[in-house]
Short mmCIF file of C-alpha atoms in Angstrom, two decimals:
data_model
loop_
_atom_site.label_atom_id
_atom_site.label_comp_id
_atom_site.label_asym_id
_atom_site.label_seq_id
_atom_site.Cartn_x
_atom_site.Cartn_y
_atom_site.Cartn_z
CA LEU A 1 79.37 164.45 29.30
CA GLY A 2 81.86 167.23 28.64
CA GLU A 3 83.17 167.63 32.16
CA LYS A 4 83.53 163.87 32.66
CA LEU A 5 85.50 163.61 29.44
CA LEU A 6 87.75 166.51 30.39
CA VAL A 7 88.60 164.84 33.71
CA GLN A 8 89.76 161.87 31.64
CA GLY A 9 91.91 164.12 29.44
CA ALA A 10 89.69 164.07 26.33
CA VAL A 11 90.16 167.76 25.51
CA PRO A 12 90.31 167.28 21.70
CA THR A 13 87.09 165.24 21.73
CA VAL A 14 85.17 167.90 23.66
CA GLU A 15 86.55 170.65 21.40
CA ARG A 16 85.51 168.75 18.26
CA TRP A 17 81.99 168.27 19.63
CA LEU A 18 81.66 171.93 20.57
CA ASP A 19 83.01 173.05 17.19
CA GLN A 20 80.16 171.19 15.51
CA LEU A 21 77.58 173.41 17.20
CA PRO A 22 76.47 176.47 15.24
CA GLU A 23 78.22 179.65 16.37
CA ALA A 24 74.91 181.22 17.43
CA VAL A 25 74.22 178.28 19.75
CA ARG A 26 77.74 178.39 21.24
CA ALA A 27 77.49 182.15 21.79
CA ALA A 28 74.16 181.88 23.61
CA GLU A 29 74.98 178.86 25.77
CA PRO A 30 77.00 179.48 28.98
CA HIS A 31 77.65 175.73 29.36
CA ALA A 32 79.35 175.70 25.97
CA ALA A 33 81.40 178.74 27.01
CA TYR A 34 82.34 176.93 30.22
CA LEU A 35 83.52 173.83 28.35
CA ARG A 36 85.32 175.83 25.65
CA GLY A 37 86.97 177.97 28.31
CA THR A 38 87.98 174.90 30.29
CA CYS A 39 89.51 173.32 27.19
CA ALA A 40 91.48 176.50 26.49
CA TRP A 41 92.51 176.74 30.16
CA LEU A 42 93.75 173.14 30.11
CA ARG A 43 95.87 174.05 27.07
CA TRP A 44 97.16 177.25 28.79
CA ASP A 45 95.58 179.23 25.94
CA TRP A 46 94.83 182.29 28.07
CA ALA A 47 93.75 184.47 25.12
CA ARG A 48 90.96 182.02 24.31
CA ALA A 49 90.19 181.02 27.90
CA ARG A 50 89.58 184.52 29.26
CA PRO A 51 86.58 185.54 27.10
CA GLU A 52 84.99 182.08 27.20
CA LEU A 53 85.31 181.77 30.97
CA SER A 54 84.07 185.36 31.46
CA ARG A 55 80.94 184.49 29.47
CA ALA A 56 80.51 181.29 31.46
CA VAL A 57 80.79 183.06 34.83
CA ALA A 58 78.28 185.70 33.72
CA GLY A 59 75.84 183.16 32.29
CA LEU A 60 75.91 180.37 34.90
CA THR A 61 73.48 182.00 37.32
CA GLU A 62 71.06 179.22 38.29
CA PRO A 63 71.53 177.65 41.74
CA ALA A 64 72.19 174.24 40.17
CA GLU A 65 74.99 175.81 38.08
CA LEU A 66 76.91 177.15 41.09
CA PRO A 67 79.59 174.39 41.06
CA GLN A 68 80.37 175.11 37.40
CA ARG A 69 80.35 178.86 38.02
CA ILE A 70 82.85 178.42 40.85
CA ARG A 71 85.12 176.20 38.73
CA ALA A 72 84.91 178.65 35.80
CA SER A 73 85.69 181.52 38.16
CA PHE A 74 88.80 179.84 39.53
CA GLN A 75 89.96 178.98 36.01
CA LEU A 76 89.38 182.61 34.99
CA VAL A 77 91.41 183.85 37.98
CA ASP A 78 94.24 181.54 36.94
CA ALA A 79 94.04 182.63 33.29
CA LEU A 80 94.04 186.33 34.24
CA ASN A 81 97.00 185.98 36.57
CA SER A 82 98.92 183.69 34.21
CA SER A 83 98.48 186.14 31.34
CA GLY A 84 99.83 189.08 33.34
CA ASP A 85 96.75 190.72 34.88
CA PRO A 86 97.11 190.04 38.62
CA ALA A 87 94.91 193.01 39.60
CA ALA A 88 91.95 191.62 37.62
CA ALA A 89 92.70 188.15 38.98
CA LEU A 90 92.58 189.39 42.58
CA GLU A 91 89.34 191.26 41.89
CA ARG A 92 87.74 188.10 40.49
CA LEU A 93 89.14 186.07 43.36
CA GLU A 94 87.37 188.29 45.89
CA GLN A 95 84.11 187.71 43.99
CA VAL A 96 84.66 183.95 44.16
CA GLY A 97 85.47 184.17 47.86
CA ALA A 98 82.03 185.65 48.48
CA LEU A 99 80.33 182.55 47.05
CA PRO A 100 79.38 179.57 49.23
CA LEU A 101 82.45 177.36 48.88
CA ASP A 102 82.77 173.72 49.89
CA ALA A 103 86.02 172.12 51.09
CA VAL A 104 87.46 172.01 47.57
CA GLY A 105 86.50 175.64 46.99
CA GLN A 106 88.08 176.81 50.25
CA ALA A 107 91.31 174.98 49.41
CA GLU A 108 91.35 176.35 45.89
CA LEU A 109 90.73 179.86 47.20
CA ALA A 110 93.88 179.65 49.33
CA LEU A 111 95.83 178.15 46.41
CA GLN A 112 94.73 180.86 43.97
CA ARG A 113 95.44 183.59 46.52
CA ALA A 114 99.00 182.26 46.79
CA TRP A 115 99.38 182.35 43.01
CA CYS A 116 97.95 185.89 42.82
CA VAL A 117 100.18 187.17 45.64
CA ALA A 118 103.36 185.63 44.18
CA PRO A 119 104.09 188.36 41.58
CA GLY A 120 103.97 191.02 44.32
CA GLY A 121 107.22 189.84 45.91
CA ARG A 122 105.81 188.67 49.25
CA PRO A 123 107.22 185.14 49.62
CA GLU A 124 106.19 184.86 53.29
CA GLU A 125 102.56 185.49 52.35
CA VAL A 126 102.75 182.97 49.50
CA ALA A 127 104.19 180.37 51.89
CA ARG A 128 101.47 181.08 54.48
CA LEU A 129 98.73 180.68 51.88
CA MET A 130 100.26 177.46 50.60
CA ARG A 131 100.38 176.08 54.15
CA GLU A 132 96.72 177.04 54.51
CA PHE A 133 95.96 175.26 51.24
CA VAL A 134 97.72 172.05 52.33
CA SER A 135 96.01 172.19 55.72
CA LEU A 136 92.63 172.39 53.98
CA ALA A 137 93.61 169.59 51.57
CA ALA A 138 94.64 167.37 54.50
CA ARG A 139 91.08 167.49 55.88
CA ASP A 140 89.70 165.63 52.86
CA PRO A 141 92.51 164.70 50.44
CA ALA A 142 90.38 162.31 48.39
CA ARG A 143 88.06 165.19 47.42
CA VAL A 144 90.54 168.07 47.36
CA CYS A 145 93.64 166.62 45.66
CA PRO A 146 92.18 165.49 42.31
CA PRO A 147 90.78 168.88 41.23
CA THR A 148 93.57 170.99 42.72
CA ALA A 149 96.69 169.08 41.62
CA PRO A 150 96.60 170.44 38.05
CA ARG A 151 96.22 173.98 39.38
CA ILE A 152 99.37 174.10 41.49
CA HIS A 153 102.06 176.17 39.86
CA CYS A 154 105.36 174.41 40.38
CA THR A 155 107.22 177.67 39.68
CA LEU A 156 106.46 178.60 43.29
CA VAL A 157 108.76 175.83 44.57
CA GLY A 158 111.78 178.14 44.54
CA LEU A 159 110.23 180.48 47.10
CA ARG A 160 111.37 180.22 50.71
CA GLY A 161 109.15 177.90 52.73
CA ILE A 162 107.35 176.29 49.77
CA ALA A 163 109.29 173.07 49.12
CA ALA A 164 108.15 171.38 52.34
CA THR A 165 104.56 172.37 51.57
CA PHE A 166 104.81 170.77 48.13
CA GLU A 167 106.22 167.61 49.69
CA GLN A 168 103.30 167.44 52.15
CA TYR A 169 100.79 167.94 49.35
CA GLY A 170 102.52 165.35 47.15
CA ALA A 171 102.33 162.76 49.93
CA LEU A 172 98.64 163.54 50.52
CA ALA A 173 97.87 163.22 46.82
CA GLN A 174 99.78 159.96 46.37
CA ALA A 175 97.92 158.44 49.31
CA THR A 176 94.66 158.98 47.40
CA PHE A 177 95.78 157.57 44.02
CA GLY A 178 94.11 154.18 44.26
CA ALA A 179 94.61 151.40 41.73
CA ARG A 180 93.48 153.16 38.52
CA PRO A 181 95.72 155.81 36.98
CA SER A 182 94.17 159.19 36.26
CA PRO A 183 95.48 162.30 34.44
CA TRP A 184 95.59 164.33 37.67
CA HIS A 185 98.21 161.91 39.02
CA ILE A 186 100.76 163.40 36.61
CA ALA A 187 100.27 166.88 38.07
CA ALA A 188 100.49 165.57 41.62
CA LEU A 189 103.70 163.71 40.83
CA ALA A 190 105.16 166.84 39.21
CA VAL A 191 104.38 168.84 42.34
CA HIS A 192 105.95 166.18 44.54
#
């Protein structure tokens, strides 16, 4: 239930449940590390997210766990880059890129590459990667926009060639909103 609750924004509930598990159980369970790392990542608590997500990526090795391993890997890349370790983030990103990625994964790979390239002072490359990301999102916006909207770093908007890309993405995302509000809508609206 943890992932479903996190999509709904119930981070404190998931954290309380996980905190009730004995430490030995939490330490041995990669799914607990994944959920704890995701909670920390959602709070931008990079110091807590990095070790939890590292344990999750290392422990989620079964074929059925591949989607969670990919999500944990992308969150770890984001946490590494956001906490000032772009070299480690790029190294992890290459590992993720070698995994079998679906449409969401391919779009996120382009998005995370843009975020990892940004500190290097190559705005043209960032803009190219963001255009690639939006192009991939446009193929299946209903699947790609909900998980990627919270991962877009609005600080990129000041770079040359990015604003139009954000506008395109915002329009794609809004077209998929539907009648029920969802927490990811806030991120999409912020991007737009």
